[in-house]
Short mmCIF file of C-alpha atoms and ligand atoms in Angstrom, two decimals:
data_model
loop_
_atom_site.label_atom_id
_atom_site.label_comp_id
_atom_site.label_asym_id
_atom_site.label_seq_id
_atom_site.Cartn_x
_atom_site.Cartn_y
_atom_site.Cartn_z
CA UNK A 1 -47.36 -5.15 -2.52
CA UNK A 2 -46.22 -9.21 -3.28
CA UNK A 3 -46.00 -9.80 -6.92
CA UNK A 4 -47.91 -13.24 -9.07
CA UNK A 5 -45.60 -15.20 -10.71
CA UNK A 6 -47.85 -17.03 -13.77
CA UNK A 7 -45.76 -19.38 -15.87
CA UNK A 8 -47.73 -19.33 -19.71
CA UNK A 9 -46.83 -18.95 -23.11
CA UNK A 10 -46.78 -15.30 -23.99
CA UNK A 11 -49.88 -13.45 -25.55
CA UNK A 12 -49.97 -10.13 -27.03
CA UNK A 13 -53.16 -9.59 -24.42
CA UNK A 14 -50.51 -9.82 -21.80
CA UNK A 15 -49.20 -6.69 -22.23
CA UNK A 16 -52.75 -4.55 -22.96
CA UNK A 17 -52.09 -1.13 -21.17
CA UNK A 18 -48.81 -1.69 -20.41
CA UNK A 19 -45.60 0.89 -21.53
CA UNK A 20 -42.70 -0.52 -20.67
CA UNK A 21 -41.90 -3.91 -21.24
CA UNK A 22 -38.51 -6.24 -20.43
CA UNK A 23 -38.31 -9.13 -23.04
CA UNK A 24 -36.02 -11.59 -21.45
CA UNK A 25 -37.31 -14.96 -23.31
CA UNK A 26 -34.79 -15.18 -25.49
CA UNK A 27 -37.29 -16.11 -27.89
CA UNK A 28 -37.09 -14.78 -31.33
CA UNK A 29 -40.35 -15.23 -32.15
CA UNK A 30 -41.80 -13.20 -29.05
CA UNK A 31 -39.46 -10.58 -29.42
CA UNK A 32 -40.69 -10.34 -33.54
CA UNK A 33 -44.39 -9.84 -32.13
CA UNK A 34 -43.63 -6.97 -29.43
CA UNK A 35 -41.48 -5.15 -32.74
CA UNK A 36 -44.42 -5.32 -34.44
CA UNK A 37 -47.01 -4.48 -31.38
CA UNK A 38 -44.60 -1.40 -30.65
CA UNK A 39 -45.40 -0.13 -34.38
CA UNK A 40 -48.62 0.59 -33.49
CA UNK A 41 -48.28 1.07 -29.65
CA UNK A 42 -46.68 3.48 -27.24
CA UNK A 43 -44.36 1.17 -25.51
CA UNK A 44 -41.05 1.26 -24.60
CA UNK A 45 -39.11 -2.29 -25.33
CA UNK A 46 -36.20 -3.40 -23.78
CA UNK A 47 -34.82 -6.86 -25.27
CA UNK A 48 -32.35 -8.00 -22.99
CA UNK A 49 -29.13 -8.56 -25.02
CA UNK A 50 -30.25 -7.13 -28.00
CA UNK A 51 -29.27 -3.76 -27.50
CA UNK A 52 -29.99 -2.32 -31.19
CA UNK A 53 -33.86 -2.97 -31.02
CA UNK A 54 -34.25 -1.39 -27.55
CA UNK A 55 -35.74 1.85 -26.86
CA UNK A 56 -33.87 2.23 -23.36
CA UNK A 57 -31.39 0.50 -21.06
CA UNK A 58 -30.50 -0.02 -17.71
CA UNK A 59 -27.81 1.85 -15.86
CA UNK A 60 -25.45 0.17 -13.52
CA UNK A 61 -26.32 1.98 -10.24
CA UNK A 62 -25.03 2.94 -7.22
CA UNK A 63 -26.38 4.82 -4.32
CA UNK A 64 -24.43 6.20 -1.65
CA UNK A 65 -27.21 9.19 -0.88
CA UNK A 66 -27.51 11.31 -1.79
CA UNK A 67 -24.94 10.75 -4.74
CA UNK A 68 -25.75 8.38 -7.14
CA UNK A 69 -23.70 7.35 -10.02
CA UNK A 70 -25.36 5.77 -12.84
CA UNK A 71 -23.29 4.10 -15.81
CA UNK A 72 -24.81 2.95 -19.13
CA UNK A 73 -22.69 1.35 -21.73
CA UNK A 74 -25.74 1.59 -23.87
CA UNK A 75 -26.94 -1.95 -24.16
CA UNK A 76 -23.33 -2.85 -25.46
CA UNK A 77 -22.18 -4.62 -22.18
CA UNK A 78 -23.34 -4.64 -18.90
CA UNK A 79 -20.72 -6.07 -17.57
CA UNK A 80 -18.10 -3.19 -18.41
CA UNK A 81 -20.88 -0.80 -17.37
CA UNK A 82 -20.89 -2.88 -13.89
CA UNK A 83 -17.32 -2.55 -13.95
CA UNK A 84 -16.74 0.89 -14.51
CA UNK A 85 -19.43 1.80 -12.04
CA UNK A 86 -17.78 -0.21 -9.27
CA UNK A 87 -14.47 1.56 -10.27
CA UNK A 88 -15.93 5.03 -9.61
CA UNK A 89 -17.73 3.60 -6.59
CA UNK A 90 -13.99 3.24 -4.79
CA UNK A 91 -13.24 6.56 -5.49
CA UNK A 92 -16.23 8.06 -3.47
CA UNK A 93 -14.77 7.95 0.23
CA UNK A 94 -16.40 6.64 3.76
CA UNK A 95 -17.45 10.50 4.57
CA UNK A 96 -18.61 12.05 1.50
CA UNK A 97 -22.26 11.39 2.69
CA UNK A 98 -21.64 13.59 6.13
CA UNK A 99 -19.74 15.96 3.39
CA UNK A 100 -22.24 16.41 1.17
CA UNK A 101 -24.85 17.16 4.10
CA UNK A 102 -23.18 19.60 5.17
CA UNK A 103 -22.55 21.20 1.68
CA UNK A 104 -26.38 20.72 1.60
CA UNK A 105 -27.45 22.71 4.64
CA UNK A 106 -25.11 25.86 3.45
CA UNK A 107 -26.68 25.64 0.49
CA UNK A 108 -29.69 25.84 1.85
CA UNK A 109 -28.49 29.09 3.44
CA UNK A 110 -27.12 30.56 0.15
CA UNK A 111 -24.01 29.74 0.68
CA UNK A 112 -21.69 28.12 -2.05
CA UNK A 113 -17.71 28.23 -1.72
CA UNK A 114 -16.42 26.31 -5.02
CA UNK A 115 -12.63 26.30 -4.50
CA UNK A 116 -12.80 25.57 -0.95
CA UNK A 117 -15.33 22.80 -1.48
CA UNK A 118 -13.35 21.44 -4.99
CA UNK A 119 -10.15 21.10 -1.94
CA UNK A 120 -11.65 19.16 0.55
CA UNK A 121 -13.43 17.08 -2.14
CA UNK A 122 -9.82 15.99 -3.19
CA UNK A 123 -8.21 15.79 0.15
CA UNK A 124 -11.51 13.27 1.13
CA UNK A 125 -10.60 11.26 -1.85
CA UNK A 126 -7.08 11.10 -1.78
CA UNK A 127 -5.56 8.40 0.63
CA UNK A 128 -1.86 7.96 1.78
CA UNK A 129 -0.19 4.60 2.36
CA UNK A 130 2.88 4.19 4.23
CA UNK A 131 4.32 0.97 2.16
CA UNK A 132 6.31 -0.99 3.93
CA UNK A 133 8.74 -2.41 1.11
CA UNK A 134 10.43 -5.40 2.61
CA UNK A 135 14.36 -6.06 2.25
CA UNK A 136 14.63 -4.78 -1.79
CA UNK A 137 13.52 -8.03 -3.32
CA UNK A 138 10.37 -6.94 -5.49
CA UNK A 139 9.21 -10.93 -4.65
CA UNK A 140 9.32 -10.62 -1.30
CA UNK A 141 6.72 -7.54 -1.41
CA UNK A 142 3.14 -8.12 0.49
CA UNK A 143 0.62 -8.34 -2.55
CA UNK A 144 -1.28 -5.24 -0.79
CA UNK A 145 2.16 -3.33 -1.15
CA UNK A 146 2.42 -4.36 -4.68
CA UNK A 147 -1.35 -3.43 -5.76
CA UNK A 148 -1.05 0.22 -3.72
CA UNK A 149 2.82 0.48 -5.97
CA UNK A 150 0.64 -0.52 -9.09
CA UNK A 151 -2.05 1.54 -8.32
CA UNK A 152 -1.29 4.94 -6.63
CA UNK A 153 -0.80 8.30 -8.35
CA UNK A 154 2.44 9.61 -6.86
CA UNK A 155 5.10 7.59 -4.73
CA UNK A 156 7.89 8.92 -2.58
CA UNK A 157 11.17 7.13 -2.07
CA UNK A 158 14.29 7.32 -0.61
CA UNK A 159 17.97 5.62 -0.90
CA UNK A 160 16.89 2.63 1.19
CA UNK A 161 14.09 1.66 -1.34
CA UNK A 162 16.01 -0.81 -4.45
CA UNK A 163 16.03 -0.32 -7.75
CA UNK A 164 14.62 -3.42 -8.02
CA UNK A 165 11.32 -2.48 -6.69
CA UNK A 166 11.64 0.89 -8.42
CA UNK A 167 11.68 -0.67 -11.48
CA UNK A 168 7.91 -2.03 -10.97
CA UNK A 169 6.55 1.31 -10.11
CA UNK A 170 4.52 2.00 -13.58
CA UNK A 171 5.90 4.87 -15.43
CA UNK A 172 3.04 7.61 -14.89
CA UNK A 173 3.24 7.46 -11.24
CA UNK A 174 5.01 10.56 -10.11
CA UNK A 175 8.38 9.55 -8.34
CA UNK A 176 9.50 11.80 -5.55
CA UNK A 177 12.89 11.19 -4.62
CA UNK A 178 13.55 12.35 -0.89
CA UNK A 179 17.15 11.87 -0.13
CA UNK A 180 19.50 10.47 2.05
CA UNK A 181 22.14 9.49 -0.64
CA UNK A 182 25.25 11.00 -1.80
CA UNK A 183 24.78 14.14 -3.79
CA UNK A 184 20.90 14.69 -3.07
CA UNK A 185 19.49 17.12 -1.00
CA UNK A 186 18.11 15.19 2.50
CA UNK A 187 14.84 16.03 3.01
CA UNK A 188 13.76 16.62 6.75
CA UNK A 189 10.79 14.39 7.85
CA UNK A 190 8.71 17.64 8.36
CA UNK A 191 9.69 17.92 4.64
CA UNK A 192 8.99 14.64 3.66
CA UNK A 193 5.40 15.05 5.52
CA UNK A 194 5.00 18.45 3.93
CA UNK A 195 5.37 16.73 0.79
CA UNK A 196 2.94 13.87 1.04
CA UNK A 197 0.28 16.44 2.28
CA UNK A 198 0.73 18.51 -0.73
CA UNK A 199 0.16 15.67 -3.00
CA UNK A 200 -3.03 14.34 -1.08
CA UNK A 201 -4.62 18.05 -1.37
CA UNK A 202 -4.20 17.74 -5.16
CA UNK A 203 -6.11 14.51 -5.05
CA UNK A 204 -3.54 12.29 -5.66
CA UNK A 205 -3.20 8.88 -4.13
CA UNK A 206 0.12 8.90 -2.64
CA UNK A 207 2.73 5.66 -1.36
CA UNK A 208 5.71 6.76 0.81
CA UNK A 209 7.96 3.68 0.21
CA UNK A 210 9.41 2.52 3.55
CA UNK A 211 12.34 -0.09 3.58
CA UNK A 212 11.30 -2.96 6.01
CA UNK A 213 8.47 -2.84 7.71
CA UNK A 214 7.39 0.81 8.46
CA UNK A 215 7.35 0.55 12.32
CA UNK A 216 10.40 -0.61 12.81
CA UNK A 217 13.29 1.99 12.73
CA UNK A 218 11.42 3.75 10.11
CA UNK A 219 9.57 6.86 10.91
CA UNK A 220 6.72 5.54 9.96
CA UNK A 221 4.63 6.64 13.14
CA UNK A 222 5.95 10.13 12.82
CA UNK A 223 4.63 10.16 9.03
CA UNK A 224 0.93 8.48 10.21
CA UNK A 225 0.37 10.99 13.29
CA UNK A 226 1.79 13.93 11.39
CA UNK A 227 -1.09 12.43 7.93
CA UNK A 228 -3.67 11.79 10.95
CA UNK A 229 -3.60 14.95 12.58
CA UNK A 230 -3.96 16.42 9.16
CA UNK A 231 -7.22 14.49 8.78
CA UNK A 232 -5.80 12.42 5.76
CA UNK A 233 -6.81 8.74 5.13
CA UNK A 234 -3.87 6.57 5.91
CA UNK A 235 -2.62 2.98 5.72
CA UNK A 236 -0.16 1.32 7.10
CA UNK A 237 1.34 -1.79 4.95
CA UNK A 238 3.54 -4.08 6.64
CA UNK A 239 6.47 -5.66 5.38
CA UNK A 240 9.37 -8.18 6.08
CA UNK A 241 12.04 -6.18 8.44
CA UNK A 242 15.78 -6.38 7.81
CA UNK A 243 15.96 -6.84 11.23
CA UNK A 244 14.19 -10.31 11.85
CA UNK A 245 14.45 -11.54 7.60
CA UNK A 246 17.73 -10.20 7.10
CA UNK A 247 19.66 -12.78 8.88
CA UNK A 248 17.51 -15.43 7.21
CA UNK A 249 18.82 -14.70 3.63
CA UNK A 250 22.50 -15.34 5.34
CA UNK A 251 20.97 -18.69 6.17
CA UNK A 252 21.35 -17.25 9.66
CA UNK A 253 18.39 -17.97 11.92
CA UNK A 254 17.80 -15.49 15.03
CA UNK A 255 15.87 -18.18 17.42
CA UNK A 256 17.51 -21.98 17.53
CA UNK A 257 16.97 -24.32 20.06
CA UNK A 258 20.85 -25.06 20.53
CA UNK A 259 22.07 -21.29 20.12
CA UNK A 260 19.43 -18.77 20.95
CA UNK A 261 16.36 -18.11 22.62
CA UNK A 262 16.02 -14.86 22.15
CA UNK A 263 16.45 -12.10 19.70
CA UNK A 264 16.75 -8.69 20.23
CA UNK A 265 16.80 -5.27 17.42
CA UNK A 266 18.33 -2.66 17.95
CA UNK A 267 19.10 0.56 16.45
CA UNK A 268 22.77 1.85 16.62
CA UNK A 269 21.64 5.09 15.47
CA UNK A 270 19.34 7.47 17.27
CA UNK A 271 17.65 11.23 16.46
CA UNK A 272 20.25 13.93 16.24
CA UNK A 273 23.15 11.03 14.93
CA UNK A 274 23.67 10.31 19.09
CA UNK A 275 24.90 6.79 19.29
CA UNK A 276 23.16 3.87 21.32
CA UNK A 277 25.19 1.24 23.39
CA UNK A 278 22.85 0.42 25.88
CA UNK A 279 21.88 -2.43 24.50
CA UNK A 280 25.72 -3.90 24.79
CA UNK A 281 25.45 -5.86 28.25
CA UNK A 282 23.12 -8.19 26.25
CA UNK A 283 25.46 -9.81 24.25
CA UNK A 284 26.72 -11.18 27.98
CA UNK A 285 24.27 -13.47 27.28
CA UNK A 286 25.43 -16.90 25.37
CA UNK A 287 21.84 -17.78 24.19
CA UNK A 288 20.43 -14.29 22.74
CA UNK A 289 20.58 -13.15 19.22
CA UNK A 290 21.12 -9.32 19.04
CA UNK A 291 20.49 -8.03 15.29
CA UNK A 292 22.03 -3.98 14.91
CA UNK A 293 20.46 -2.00 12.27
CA UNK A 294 22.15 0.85 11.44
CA UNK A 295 25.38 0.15 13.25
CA UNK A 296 27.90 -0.06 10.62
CA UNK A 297 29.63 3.28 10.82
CA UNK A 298 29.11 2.73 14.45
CA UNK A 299 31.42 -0.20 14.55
CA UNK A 300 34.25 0.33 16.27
CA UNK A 301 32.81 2.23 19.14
CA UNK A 302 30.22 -1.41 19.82
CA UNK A 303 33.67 -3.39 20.28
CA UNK A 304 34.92 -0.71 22.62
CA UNK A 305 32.48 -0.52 24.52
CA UNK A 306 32.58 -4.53 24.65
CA UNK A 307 35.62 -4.87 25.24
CA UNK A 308 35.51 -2.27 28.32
CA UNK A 309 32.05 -4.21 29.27
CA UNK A 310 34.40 -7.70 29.62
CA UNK A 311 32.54 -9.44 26.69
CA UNK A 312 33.98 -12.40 24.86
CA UNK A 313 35.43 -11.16 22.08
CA UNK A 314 35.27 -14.14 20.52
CA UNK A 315 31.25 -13.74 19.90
CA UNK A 316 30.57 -14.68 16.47
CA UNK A 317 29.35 -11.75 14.36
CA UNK A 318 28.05 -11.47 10.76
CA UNK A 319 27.21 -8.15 8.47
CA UNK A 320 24.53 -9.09 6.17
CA UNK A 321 24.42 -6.08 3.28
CA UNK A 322 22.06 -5.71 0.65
CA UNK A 323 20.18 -8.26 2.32
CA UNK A 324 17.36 -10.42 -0.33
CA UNK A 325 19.05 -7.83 -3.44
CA UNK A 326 20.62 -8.90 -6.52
CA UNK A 327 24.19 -7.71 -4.75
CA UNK A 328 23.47 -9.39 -1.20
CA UNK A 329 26.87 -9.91 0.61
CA UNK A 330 27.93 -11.70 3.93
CA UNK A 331 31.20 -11.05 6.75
CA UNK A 332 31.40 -13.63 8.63
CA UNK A 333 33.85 -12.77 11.78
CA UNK A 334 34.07 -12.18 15.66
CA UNK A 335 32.96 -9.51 17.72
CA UNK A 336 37.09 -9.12 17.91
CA UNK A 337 37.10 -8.29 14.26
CA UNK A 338 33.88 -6.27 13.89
CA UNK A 339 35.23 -2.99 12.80
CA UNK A 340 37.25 -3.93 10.33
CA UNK A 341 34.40 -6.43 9.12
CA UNK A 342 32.37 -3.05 8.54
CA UNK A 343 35.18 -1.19 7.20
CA UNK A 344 34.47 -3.13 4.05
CA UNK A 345 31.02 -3.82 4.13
CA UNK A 346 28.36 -2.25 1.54
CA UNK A 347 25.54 -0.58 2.84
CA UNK A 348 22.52 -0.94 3.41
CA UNK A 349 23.74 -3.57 6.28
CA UNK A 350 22.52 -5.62 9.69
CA UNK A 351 24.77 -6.65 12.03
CA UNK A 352 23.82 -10.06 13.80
CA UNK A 353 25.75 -10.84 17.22
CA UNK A 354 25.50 -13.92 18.88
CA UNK A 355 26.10 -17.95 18.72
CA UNK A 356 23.35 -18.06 16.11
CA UNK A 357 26.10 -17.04 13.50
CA UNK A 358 27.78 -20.88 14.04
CA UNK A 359 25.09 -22.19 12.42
CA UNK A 360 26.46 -21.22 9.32
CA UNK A 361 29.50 -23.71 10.07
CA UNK A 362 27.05 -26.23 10.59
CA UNK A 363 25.34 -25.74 7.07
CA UNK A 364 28.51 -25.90 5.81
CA UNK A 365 29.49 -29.02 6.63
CA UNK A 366 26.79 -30.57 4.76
C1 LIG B 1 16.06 3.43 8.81
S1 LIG B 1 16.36 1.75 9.08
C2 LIG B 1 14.90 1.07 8.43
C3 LIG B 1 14.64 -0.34 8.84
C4 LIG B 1 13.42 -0.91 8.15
N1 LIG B 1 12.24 -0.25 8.55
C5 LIG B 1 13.25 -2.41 8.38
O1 LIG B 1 12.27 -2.85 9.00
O2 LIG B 1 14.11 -3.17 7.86
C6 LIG B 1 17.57 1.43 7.90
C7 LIG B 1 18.45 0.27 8.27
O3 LIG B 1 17.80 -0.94 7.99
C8 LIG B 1 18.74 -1.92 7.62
N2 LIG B 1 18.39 -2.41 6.28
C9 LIG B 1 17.33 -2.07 5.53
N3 LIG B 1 17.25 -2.78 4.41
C10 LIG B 1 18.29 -3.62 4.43
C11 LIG B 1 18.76 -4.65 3.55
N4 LIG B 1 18.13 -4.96 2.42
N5 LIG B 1 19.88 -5.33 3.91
C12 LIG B 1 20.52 -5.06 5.05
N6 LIG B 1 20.12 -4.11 5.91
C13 LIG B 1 19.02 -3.41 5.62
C14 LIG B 1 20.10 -1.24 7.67
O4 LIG B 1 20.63 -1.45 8.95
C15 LIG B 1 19.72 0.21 7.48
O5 LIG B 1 20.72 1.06 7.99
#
């Protein structure tokens, strides 16, 4: 049915057999002659903005069928009412419609479970994120890692994740420490996972802090197939990897035209504390960049196996620790030197291998 637009002053014949009338003119004099019509009349008035004359106001809605959520700040601000509404309508997740169908057809057969029903409701609400943190800088965090930090219920971190971004994590967020340093327990990462699932199924929104960029040398897949086969909402948040930013605070780049044309990262480290030196025949190669992460205790047994490999021991080397943090500190030496470079060096630390390093000297002499 179309609707007639009439533009004409307002007469109290207007609104003959009407009961519910809007009074958005925002004219004083109007609104004076409905108060007095409604004396005598059965109307309900609503005068927009004037809350304390009107006889009803209008929820902020939302549908998602067949739940509905319906805020009313009554007549004080529709704005905060908006607001409030749109803040409850994030909390309703992507499924609950199929959810609630189904709740609706056992119903329909008599049957009601309320504890099993109250637990998925909070597992379908509750989201993970895998955060990737960057190098320890809080600056140098994506702004989606910094809203989920600001924003989530619990968080889980471990000795790789600074103090400095600790120290942003508001103070009612749960903080789950889960090892690796000297003097904690170290979780396993079926412990870790374990952990995070608990936390989803009661309803919290939960960040496991990664250092880097999850994906790289992090565990992070493990954690999102272990979260996906448990049906749990997850994110993944990037963030800037030791391995290819690292060198960059050391003013070192991985890719020059003059030095390198190539990078490659590798892990020192693999499962079960087995060493890698595959990857040592590359540094052969006078034009690639090889960045090591997690190679420092693994030092001395890179330069053997160079050595026995024939490389120049002359390659320039640097250790990069603490990379972007308030206690960042740079070895500058030789693939020659390397393990007692590392000897000294403070963890957490990169090891870049290659010409690349020279560029340093180069800085330098400007
Ligand atoms: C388990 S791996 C995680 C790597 C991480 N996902 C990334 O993308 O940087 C841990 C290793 O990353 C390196 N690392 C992480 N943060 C670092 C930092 N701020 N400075 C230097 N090395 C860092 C070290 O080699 C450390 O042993």
């Amino acid at each position: 049915m179309g609707s007639i637009i009439v533009v004409k002053a307002f007469k109290l014949k207007d609104i003959e057999n009407t009961f519910i009338i809007i009074d958005a003119t925002g004219n004083q004099k109007v609104t004076d002659k409905l108060l007095k019509y409604k004396n005598k009349h059965a109307i309900l008035l609503n005068v927009v903005d004037v809350p304390e004359v009107c006889d009803f106001y209008f929820m902020a809605l939302t549908k998602n069928e067949p739940l509905q959520i319906a805020v009313s700040s009554s007549g004080a601000s529709p704005t905060v009412a908006k607001y409030v509404r749109d803040k409850c309508q994030e909390l309703i997740p992507e499924n609950m419609e199929t959810f609630l169908e189904e709740l609706q057809s056992k119903r329909n057969n008599g049957i009601i479970e309320v504890e099993e029903t109250l637990e998925v409701t909070r597992t379908i609400s509750s989201k993970a994120y895998l955060v990737g943190c960057g190098l320890g800088d809080p600056e140098l965090l994506t702004i989606r890692a910094y809203n989920i930090i600001k924003n989530v219920d619990v968080v889980l971190h471990d000795h790789l994740i600074s103090d400095e971004i600790m120290s942003i994590v508001p103070k009612n967020v749960k903080k789950i420490f889960v090892g690796k340093e000297k003097g904690f327990h170290t979780q396993s990462q079926e412990e870790i996972n374990r952990l995070i699932y608990k936390q989803i199924k009661k309803g919290h929104s939960v960040a496991r802090l990664k250092s880097g960029d999850p994906f790289i040398f992090g565990r992070g897949a493990e954690e999102l197939l272990y979260l996906t086969q448990k049906s749990i909402k997850t994110e993944v948040v990037p963030g800037i990897s030791s391995s290819v930013s690292g060198p960059l605070m050391a003013n070192i780049p991985i890719t020059t035209r003059d030095y390198s044309n190539a990078f490659t990262v590798v892990t020192a480290h693999l499962k079960g504390n087995a060493i890698n030196l595959e990857w040592v025949p590359m540094l052969k190669s006078g034009n690639h960049t090889v960045i090591v992460l997690m190679g420092l205790t693994k030092a001395k047994e890179i330069m053997e196996e160079a050595k026995a490999l024939n490389i120049n021991m002359s390659l320039p080397c640097a250790i990069i620790s603490n990379a972007s943090r308030k206690n960042q500190s740079v070895k500058i030496g030789t693939l020659a030197n390397l393990h007692t470079l590392a000897l000294s060096a403070k963890r957490p630390a990169i090891i870049v291998l290659g010409n690349v390093v020279n560029f340093l000297h180069e800085l330098e002499k400007n």
